[in-house]
Tab-separated table of C-alpha atoms and ligand atoms in Angstrom:
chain	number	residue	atom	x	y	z
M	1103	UNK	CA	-21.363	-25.740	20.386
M	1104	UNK	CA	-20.417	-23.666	23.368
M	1105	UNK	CA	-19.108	-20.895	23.331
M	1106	UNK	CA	-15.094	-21.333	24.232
M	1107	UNK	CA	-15.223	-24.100	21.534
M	1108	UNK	CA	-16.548	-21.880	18.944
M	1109	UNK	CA	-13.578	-19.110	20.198
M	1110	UNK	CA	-11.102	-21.839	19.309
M	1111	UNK	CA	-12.463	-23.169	16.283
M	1112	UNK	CA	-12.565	-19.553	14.726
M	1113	UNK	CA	-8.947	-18.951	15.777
M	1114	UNK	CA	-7.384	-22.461	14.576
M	1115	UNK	CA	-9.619	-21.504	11.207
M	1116	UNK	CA	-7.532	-18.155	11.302
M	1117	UNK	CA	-4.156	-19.749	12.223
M	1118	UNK	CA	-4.850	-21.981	9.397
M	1119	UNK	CA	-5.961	-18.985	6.558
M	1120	UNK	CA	-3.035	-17.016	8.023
M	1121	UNK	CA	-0.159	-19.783	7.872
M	1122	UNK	CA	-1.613	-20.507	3.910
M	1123	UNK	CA	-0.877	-16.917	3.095
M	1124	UNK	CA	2.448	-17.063	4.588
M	1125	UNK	CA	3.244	-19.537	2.655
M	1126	UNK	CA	2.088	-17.646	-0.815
M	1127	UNK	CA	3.900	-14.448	0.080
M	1128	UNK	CA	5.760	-14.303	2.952
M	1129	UNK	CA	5.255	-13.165	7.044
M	1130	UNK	CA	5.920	-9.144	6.305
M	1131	UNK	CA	3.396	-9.540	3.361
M	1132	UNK	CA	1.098	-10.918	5.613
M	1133	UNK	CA	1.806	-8.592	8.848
M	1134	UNK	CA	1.440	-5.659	6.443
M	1135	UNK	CA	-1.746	-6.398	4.558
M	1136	UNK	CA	-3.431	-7.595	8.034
M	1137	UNK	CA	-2.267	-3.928	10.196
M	1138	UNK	CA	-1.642	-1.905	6.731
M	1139	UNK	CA	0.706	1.807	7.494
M	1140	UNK	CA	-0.763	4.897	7.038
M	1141	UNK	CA	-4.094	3.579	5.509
M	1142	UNK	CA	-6.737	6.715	5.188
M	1143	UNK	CA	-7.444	10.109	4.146
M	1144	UNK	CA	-6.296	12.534	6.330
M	1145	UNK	CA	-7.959	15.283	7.035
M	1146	UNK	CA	-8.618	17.635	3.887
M	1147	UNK	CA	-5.989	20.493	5.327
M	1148	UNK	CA	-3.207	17.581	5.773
M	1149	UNK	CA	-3.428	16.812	1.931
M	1150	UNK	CA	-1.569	18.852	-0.729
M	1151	UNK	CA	-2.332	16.250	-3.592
M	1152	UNK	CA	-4.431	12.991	-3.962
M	1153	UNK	CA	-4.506	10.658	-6.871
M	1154	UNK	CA	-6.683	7.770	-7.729
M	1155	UNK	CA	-5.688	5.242	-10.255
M	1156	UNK	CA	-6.999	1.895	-11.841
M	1157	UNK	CA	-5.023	-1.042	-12.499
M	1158	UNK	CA	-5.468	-3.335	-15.393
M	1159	UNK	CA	-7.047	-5.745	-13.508
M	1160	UNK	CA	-9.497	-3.386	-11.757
M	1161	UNK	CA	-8.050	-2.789	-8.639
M	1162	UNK	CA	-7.776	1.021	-7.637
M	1163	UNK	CA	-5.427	2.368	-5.041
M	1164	UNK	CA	-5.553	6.315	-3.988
M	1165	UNK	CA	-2.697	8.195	-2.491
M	1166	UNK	CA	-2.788	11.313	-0.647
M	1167	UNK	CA	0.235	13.056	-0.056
M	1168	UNK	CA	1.210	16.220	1.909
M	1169	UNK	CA	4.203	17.745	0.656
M	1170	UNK	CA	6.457	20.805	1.762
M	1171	UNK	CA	9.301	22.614	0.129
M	1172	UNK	CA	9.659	19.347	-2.476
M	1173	UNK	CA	9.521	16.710	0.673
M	1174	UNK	CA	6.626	14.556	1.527
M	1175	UNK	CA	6.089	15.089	4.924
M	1176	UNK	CA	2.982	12.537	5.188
M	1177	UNK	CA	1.827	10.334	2.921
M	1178	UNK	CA	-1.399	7.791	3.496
M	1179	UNK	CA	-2.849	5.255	0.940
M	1180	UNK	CA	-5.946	3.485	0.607
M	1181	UNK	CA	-7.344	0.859	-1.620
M	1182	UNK	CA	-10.114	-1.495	-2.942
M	1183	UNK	CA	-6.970	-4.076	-3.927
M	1184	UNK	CA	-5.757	-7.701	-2.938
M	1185	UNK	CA	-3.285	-7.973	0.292
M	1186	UNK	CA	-0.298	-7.543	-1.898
M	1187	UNK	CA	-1.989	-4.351	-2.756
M	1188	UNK	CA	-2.625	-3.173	0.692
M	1189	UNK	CA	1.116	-4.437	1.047
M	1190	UNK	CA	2.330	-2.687	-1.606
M	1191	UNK	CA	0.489	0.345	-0.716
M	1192	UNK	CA	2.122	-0.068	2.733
M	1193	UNK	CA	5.357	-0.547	1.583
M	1194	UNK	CA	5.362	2.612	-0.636
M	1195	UNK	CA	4.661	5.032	2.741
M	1196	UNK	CA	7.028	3.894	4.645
M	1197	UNK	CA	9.773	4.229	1.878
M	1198	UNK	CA	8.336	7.468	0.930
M	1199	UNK	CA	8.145	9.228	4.120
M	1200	UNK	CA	10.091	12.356	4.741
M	1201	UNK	CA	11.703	11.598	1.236
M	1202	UNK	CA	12.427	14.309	-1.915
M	1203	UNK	CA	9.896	14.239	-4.495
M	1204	UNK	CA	12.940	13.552	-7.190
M	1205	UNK	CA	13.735	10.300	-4.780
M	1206	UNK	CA	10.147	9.319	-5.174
M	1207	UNK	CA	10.387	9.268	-8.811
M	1208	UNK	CA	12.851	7.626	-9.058
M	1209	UNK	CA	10.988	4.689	-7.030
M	1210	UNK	CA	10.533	1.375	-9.558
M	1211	UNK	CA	7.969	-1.620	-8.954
M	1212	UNK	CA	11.238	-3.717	-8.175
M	1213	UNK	CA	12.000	-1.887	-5.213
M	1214	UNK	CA	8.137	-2.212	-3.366
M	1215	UNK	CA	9.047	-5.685	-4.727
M	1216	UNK	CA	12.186	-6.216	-3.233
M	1217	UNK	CA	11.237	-4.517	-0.131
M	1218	UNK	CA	8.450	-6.850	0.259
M	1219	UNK	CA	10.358	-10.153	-0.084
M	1220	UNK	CA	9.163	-10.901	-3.487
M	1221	UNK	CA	5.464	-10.739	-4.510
M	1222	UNK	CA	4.125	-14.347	-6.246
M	1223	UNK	CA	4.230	-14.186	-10.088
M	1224	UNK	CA	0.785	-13.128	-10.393
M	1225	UNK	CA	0.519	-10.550	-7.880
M	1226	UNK	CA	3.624	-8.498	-8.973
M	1227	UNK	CA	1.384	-6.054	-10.934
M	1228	UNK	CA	-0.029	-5.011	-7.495
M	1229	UNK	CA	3.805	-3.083	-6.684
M	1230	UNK	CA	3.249	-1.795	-10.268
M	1231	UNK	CA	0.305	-0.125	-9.202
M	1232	UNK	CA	1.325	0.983	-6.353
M	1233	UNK	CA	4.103	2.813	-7.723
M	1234	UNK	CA	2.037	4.028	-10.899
M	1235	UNK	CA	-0.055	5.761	-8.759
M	1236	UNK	CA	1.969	7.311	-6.590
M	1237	UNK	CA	4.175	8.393	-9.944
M	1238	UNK	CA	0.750	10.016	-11.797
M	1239	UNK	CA	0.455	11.825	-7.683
M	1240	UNK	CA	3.757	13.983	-7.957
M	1241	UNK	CA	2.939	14.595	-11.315
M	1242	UNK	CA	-0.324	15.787	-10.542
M	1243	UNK	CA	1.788	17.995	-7.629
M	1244	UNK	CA	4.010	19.344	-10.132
M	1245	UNK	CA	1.696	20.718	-12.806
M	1246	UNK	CA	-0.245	21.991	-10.239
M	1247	UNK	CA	2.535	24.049	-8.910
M	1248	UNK	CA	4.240	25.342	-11.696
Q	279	FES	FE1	-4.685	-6.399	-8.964
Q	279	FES	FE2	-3.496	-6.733	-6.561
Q	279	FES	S1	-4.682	-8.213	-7.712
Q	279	FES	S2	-3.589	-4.947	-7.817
């Protein structure tokens, strides 16, 4: 097969995988999971706190927060998760940014839910992680500040 042809069949193959996962979660899902926000660790000096956590089903997600005078002033995320995870994950920074650490715990899985459009049925645990982990974080913050 030459080589143009190949080009094309790759990218109809991705046009098709991407419009099936559209259709099981939605387009910002999708956008999101593909170019996830603030994915990394920063550099050790940009990180007040980090916390790793394991779901139920095996999935871990870390966050890594830098935090001044009670707001988060960066926050990144990574994780060995599904897309909703990296979603999820996503979804969480950009909420979280430049936020109080009392509005962060305040944050419910509903919320990365309803921010994402509505995870499927079976991937709603992956916003429960998310906000798990960022939950156990702060706490980890607080007791190690008081
Ligand atoms: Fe378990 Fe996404 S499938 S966190």
């Amino acid at each position: 097969m030459p080589l143009d042809d190949l080009d094309k069949w790759v990218a109809e193959i991705q046009k098709e995988i991407d419009e099936e996962e559209i259709k099981r979660y939605n387009k910002y899902i999708v956008e999101l999971f593909q170019n996830p926000k603030n994915w990394g660790k920063p550099k050790d000096n940009e990180i007040s706190v980090w916390y790793a956590y394991e779901g139920f089903c095996g999935d871990t997600m870390q966050f890594f927060l830098k935090i001044n005078k009670e707001i988060i002033e960066k926050i990144n995320f990574i994780t060995d998760g599904c897309g909703a995870t990296v979603a999820a994950g996503s979804q969480i920074t950009i909420i979280l940014e430049g936020q109080t650490l009392e509005f962060a715990e305040k944050l419910q899985p509903i919320d990365i839910d309803n921010a994402l459009g509505g995870l499927p049925e079976d991937h709603k645990h992956c916003a429960e992680l998310a906000v798990t982990t960022i939950k156990r974080a702060i706490e980890k913050y607080k007791f190690q500040n008081s």
